[in-house]
Amino acid sequence: MSSKVLASKTMASKTLPSRTLPGEALRNIVPPIVLALVLILCWQGLHLATASGAISSPAATLARLVVLMGSGRFWLDVAETGTAFAWALVLSIVLGIGLGVALALLRPVGEVMEPILVTFYSLPKVTLYPLVLLIFGLGMPAKIAFGIMHGLVPITLLTRNAITQLKPVYLRTAKVMRLSAFEAVRSVVLPAIIPELVAGIRIGFSLSLLGVLIGEMFASKRGLGFTAVNAMGLGDLDTIMAIGVFLALFAVLANGGLLSLERAIRHRSAGR
Amino acid sequence: MRYRALVTLAVVLACVLALELACALGWVARTVIIPPSEMVGSLRDILWSGEFNRAIALTLTNVMISVVISISAGFVLGVAIHASDFLRRAVEPYLASYYAVPTFIFYPVFIVLFGVNSAAIIAIAVLLSIVAMITATMNGLDRIPTVLLRTARIMRLSPVKTALLIQLPAAAPYFFTGARLSVAYSFIGVIASEFILSGDGLGYAIAYAYNNFENRQMYGLMLLIVIAVTLVNMTLDRLDRRLQSRLRR
């Protein structure tokens, strides 16, 4: 009940029961592909419907993306955004899991802090971005900090939640075996909550990417977010769509990968 | 429960006091953070002078429109997707990855579609919040106990009556969770769009104050948003918990 704010995001990770029959697999693969084709047709329809094709067609976007990916400037932006994102993600994961474990083991502290974290999670954090900029100055550290502001809290909440809902027998066993707190966390608690950790990392991944991009869209001179905002100023819709599609593909693929990892782990631990 | 809430409040107050002290002792530069007491003073000036009333009204209107659209459309879509096996199989993989896509990038597309006005901002906010409602609706319908539906069949209720008397009450707490998330995401969507992309509303007012080094005004506005959003979220959260505890009975 505690991190219900996140519920809608984790909820989606449940799917219909699927068997490994070929017909069944086909029934799971065909509908999403049909939907993707329908969406692309709608996109093309929008392109034709708007005056003089103000919205770039799928083909034009793809062409622009190919041109972009051939240019050195684009990969400099990707490297800039990627570096900030990688730092934000790694720090969010490490700090988030650490904080989540601490808040779960120190139960009273966790119960006091939880409402504060939940409130912070549903705040429009953009409003606090100027504060981040004033503390860190313009540049990479501010972007990383802003990415962490988005990614840290969900990972913390999900980790804490997973541990508090752990069967008491795990912790009791650790106690019986006289494990130190550190050993108990390393060899009992963390292995027991690996599926939830992957779920938390998946959500932290999306949110810290969002945070870094928003950071770049405001007061930045480099990165994909900046290039997109710059293209908005120039009315260069082709570039915006190309960057949008590139980011969407990256995010969806990474998310899908983490999702199937999560399912594989859940499946394996359920089989034991 | 009550006691715990008081401790939480005390922790928040202690943090505010610590910040006030750090500012008074000069540990934090005034150019970075102003003391909380001055933020409150600035907030009072903002509300008294009425200087930002138009921006506040605009932002609140946009949030409300976005909430109404995403809750009603999200509910209808959720019911439709839940009803069709094909649609569900088609949509579910995308729903799971939906929040990974940075929606803000597509703002210019909405400018082309709707023109430079609030509609583009509302569209972004709806995109952000509608999926929470769709997922919650589907989840709620999934969780209706089969025995309730069987009872409806035994009592020979018409589909409409089943929907109104059985399904709606049984799934209502889940729908409410979706509605609550839609409100939170609508605030985020509207204020973030105003901040980065538009020239109006509260989000823009903060960005403008930042760009002009108007720290006092900026922190007053920040405080306004933080307090307003926190109050709204806390009220809805409390209602939500009450509904959820009814489920467990």
XYZ file of C-alpha atoms in Angstrom, chain A:
272
model
C 0.000 0.000 0.000
C 2.874 2.345 0.664
C 4.143 3.125 -2.800
C 0.791 3.019 -4.481
C 1.849 6.059 -6.432
C 4.083 3.710 -8.340
C 1.453 1.042 -8.624
C 0.263 2.015 -12.055
C 3.769 1.679 -13.384
C 4.476 -1.713 -11.881
C 0.999 -2.943 -12.599
C 1.674 -2.887 -16.290
C 4.331 -5.516 -15.820
C 1.665 -8.153 -15.359
C 0.569 -9.774 -18.566
C -1.952 -12.285 -19.629
C -0.880 -15.820 -18.894
C 0.979 -17.003 -21.958
C 1.844 -20.546 -22.887
C 4.692 -21.490 -25.120
C 2.511 -22.983 -27.867
C 3.347 -21.471 -31.273
C -0.281 -20.394 -31.838
C -0.322 -18.703 -28.473
C 2.943 -16.880 -29.196
C 1.514 -15.676 -32.499
C -1.556 -14.344 -30.725
C 0.725 -12.311 -28.486
C 2.920 -10.982 -31.274
C 0.447 -10.161 -34.038
C -1.827 -7.635 -32.223
C 0.981 -5.273 -31.131
C 2.372 -5.276 -34.667
C -1.067 -4.518 -36.111
C -1.440 -1.649 -33.638
C 1.994 -0.274 -34.582
C 1.030 -0.318 -38.267
C -2.282 1.430 -37.508
C -0.426 4.109 -35.536
C 2.020 4.693 -38.396
C -0.933 4.984 -40.798
C -2.553 7.555 -38.459
C 0.738 9.459 -38.401
C 0.812 9.465 -42.214
C -2.832 10.586 -42.157
C -1.971 13.521 -39.883
C 0.855 14.441 -42.226
C -1.531 14.496 -45.200
C -4.277 16.310 -43.275
C -2.178 19.220 -41.967
C -1.618 22.110 -44.323
C 1.356 21.507 -46.649
C 2.473 18.570 -44.517
C 3.405 20.678 -41.494
C 3.855 17.441 -39.572
C 6.708 15.392 -40.977
C 5.697 12.108 -42.564
C 7.067 8.836 -41.160
C 9.279 8.518 -44.239
C 10.677 12.056 -43.900
C 11.336 11.478 -40.187
C 13.163 8.259 -40.931
C 15.216 9.960 -43.649
C 16.097 12.788 -41.266
C 17.049 10.283 -38.582
C 19.386 8.518 -41.004
C 20.995 11.864 -41.945
C 21.309 12.797 -38.252
C 22.865 9.480 -37.369
C 25.462 10.036 -40.069
C 26.556 13.345 -38.561
C 29.206 13.724 -35.883
C 27.252 16.439 -34.069
C 24.398 14.064 -33.315
C 26.692 11.517 -31.671
C 28.300 14.290 -29.599
C 24.800 15.097 -28.315
C 24.101 11.437 -27.674
C 27.395 11.119 -25.786
C 26.601 14.208 -23.699
C 23.087 13.070 -22.821
C 24.263 9.480 -22.390
C 27.018 10.442 -19.945
C 24.669 12.516 -17.796
C 22.046 9.774 -17.949
C 24.511 6.985 -17.073
C 25.751 8.887 -14.016
C 22.219 9.755 -12.933
C 21.061 6.166 -13.355
C 24.012 4.558 -11.565
C 23.818 6.994 -8.661
C 20.025 6.635 -8.451
C 20.327 2.841 -8.328
C 23.141 2.732 -5.764
C 21.714 5.464 -3.519
C 18.120 4.324 -4.032
C 18.777 0.701 -3.082
C 20.973 1.753 -0.145
C 18.379 4.193 1.126
C 15.546 1.729 0.543
C 17.331 -0.993 2.522
C 18.144 1.443 5.338
C 14.567 2.733 5.528
C 13.187 -0.809 5.537
C 15.506 -2.090 8.257
C 15.084 1.016 10.429
C 11.334 0.624 10.373
C 10.262 3.688 12.405
C 12.486 5.989 10.344
C 11.089 4.482 7.168
C 7.508 5.011 8.285
C 8.205 8.646 9.100
C 10.064 9.323 5.842
C 7.697 7.504 3.499
C 4.984 10.212 3.225
C 7.691 12.797 2.532
C 9.147 10.676 -0.275
C 5.725 9.925 -1.765
C 4.873 13.634 -1.732
C 8.183 14.494 -3.354
C 7.594 11.849 -6.011
C 4.307 13.379 -7.162
C 5.590 16.957 -7.105
C 6.245 18.714 -10.433
C 10.007 18.656 -9.927
C 10.635 21.067 -12.783
C 9.698 23.871 -10.441
C 12.722 22.932 -8.339
C 15.120 22.911 -11.285
C 16.242 26.537 -10.773
C 17.281 25.534 -7.250
C 19.420 22.726 -8.702
C 20.939 25.155 -11.197
C 21.738 27.677 -8.454
C 23.456 24.992 -6.382
C 25.378 23.177 -9.122
C 25.683 25.856 -11.781
C 25.037 25.242 -15.468
C 26.395 22.068 -16.943
C 26.762 18.348 -16.385
C 26.433 18.169 -12.545
C 23.065 19.985 -12.583
C 21.705 17.590 -15.207
C 22.919 14.569 -13.259
C 21.424 15.926 -10.036
C 18.105 16.538 -11.750
C 18.126 13.023 -13.212
C 18.744 11.639 -9.715
C 15.876 13.742 -8.319
C 13.581 11.861 -10.687
C 15.070 8.380 -10.455
C 16.108 8.051 -6.810
C 12.733 8.196 -5.030
C 10.892 5.467 -6.961
C 13.825 3.067 -6.547
C 13.967 3.846 -2.811
C 10.218 3.366 -2.335
C 10.056 0.119 -4.308
C 13.101 -1.334 -2.509
C 11.696 -0.437 0.899
C 8.318 -1.788 -0.035
C 9.750 -5.073 -1.291
C 11.692 -5.635 1.935
C 8.805 -4.733 4.266
C 6.603 -7.203 2.411
C 9.198 -9.960 2.617
C 8.103 -13.059 4.523
C 9.287 -12.621 8.134
C 10.872 -16.092 7.984
C 13.741 -14.748 5.846
C 14.817 -12.192 8.419
C 14.267 -14.647 11.239
C 16.478 -17.194 9.506
C 19.173 -14.559 9.148
C 18.868 -13.879 12.854
C 19.054 -17.564 13.769
C 22.188 -17.915 11.682
C 23.608 -14.921 13.534
C 24.369 -13.031 10.362
C 25.561 -9.473 10.832
C 23.298 -6.776 9.401
C 25.582 -6.415 6.395
C 25.711 -10.168 5.722
C 21.954 -10.445 6.145
C 21.379 -7.721 3.571
C 23.927 -9.150 1.150
C 23.025 -12.819 1.284
C 19.358 -12.858 2.347
C 17.499 -9.603 1.741
C 18.888 -8.500 -1.623
C 18.670 -11.922 -3.324
C 15.089 -12.243 -2.077
C 13.949 -8.999 -3.674
C 15.811 -9.176 -7.005
C 12.618 -9.100 -9.133
C 11.399 -5.973 -7.341
C 14.851 -4.433 -7.659
C 14.759 -4.938 -11.427
C 11.262 -3.386 -11.503
C 12.545 -0.419 -9.515
C 15.558 -0.026 -11.782
C 13.262 -0.127 -14.831
C 11.138 2.727 -13.504
C 14.199 4.633 -12.287
C 15.664 4.208 -15.779
C 12.699 5.890 -17.481
C 12.402 8.667 -14.940
C 16.070 9.609 -14.742
C 16.193 9.736 -18.556
C 13.191 12.064 -18.423
C 14.898 14.163 -15.752
C 18.134 14.512 -17.734
C 16.231 15.447 -20.913
C 14.089 18.043 -19.126
C 17.299 19.416 -17.605
C 18.772 19.736 -21.080
C 15.683 21.360 -22.512
C 16.009 24.222 -20.042
C 19.239 26.185 -19.705
C 21.686 23.887 -21.481
C 23.910 24.221 -24.499
C 24.493 20.585 -25.344
C 22.759 17.256 -25.514
C 19.705 15.814 -27.251
C 17.261 17.831 -25.126
C 19.004 21.065 -26.099
C 19.099 20.123 -29.790
C 15.370 19.332 -29.682
C 14.515 22.672 -28.041
C 16.792 24.438 -30.492
C 14.988 22.756 -33.387
C 11.670 23.875 -31.863
C 12.911 27.449 -31.979
C 13.848 27.005 -35.650
C 10.569 25.270 -36.480
C 12.558 22.271 -37.733
C 9.922 19.607 -37.156
C 11.814 16.887 -39.043
C 14.686 17.023 -36.539
C 12.344 17.109 -33.537
C 10.422 14.088 -34.749
C 13.661 12.259 -35.567
C 15.090 12.901 -32.078
C 11.741 12.013 -30.491
C 11.560 8.728 -32.375
C 15.202 7.936 -31.570
C 14.626 8.525 -27.841
C 11.311 6.669 -27.841
C 12.875 3.650 -29.549
C 15.810 3.640 -27.129
C 13.544 3.981 -24.082
C 11.048 1.367 -25.219
C 13.749 -1.152 -26.183
C 15.627 -0.716 -22.891
C 12.380 -0.911 -20.949
C 11.322 -4.025 -22.841
C 14.688 -5.647 -22.133
C 14.435 -4.936 -18.401
C 10.821 -6.103 -18.422
C 11.678 -9.492 -19.905
C 14.632 -9.800 -17.501
C 12.215 -9.129 -14.638
C 9.794 -11.758 -15.940
C 12.556 -14.314 -16.425
C 13.744 -13.820 -12.834
C 10.209 -13.976 -11.435
C 9.542 -17.103 -13.466
C 12.728 -18.756 -12.274
C 12.204 -17.921 -8.603
C 8.557 -19.029 -8.836
C 9.697 -22.371 -10.270
C 11.913 -23.102 -7.306
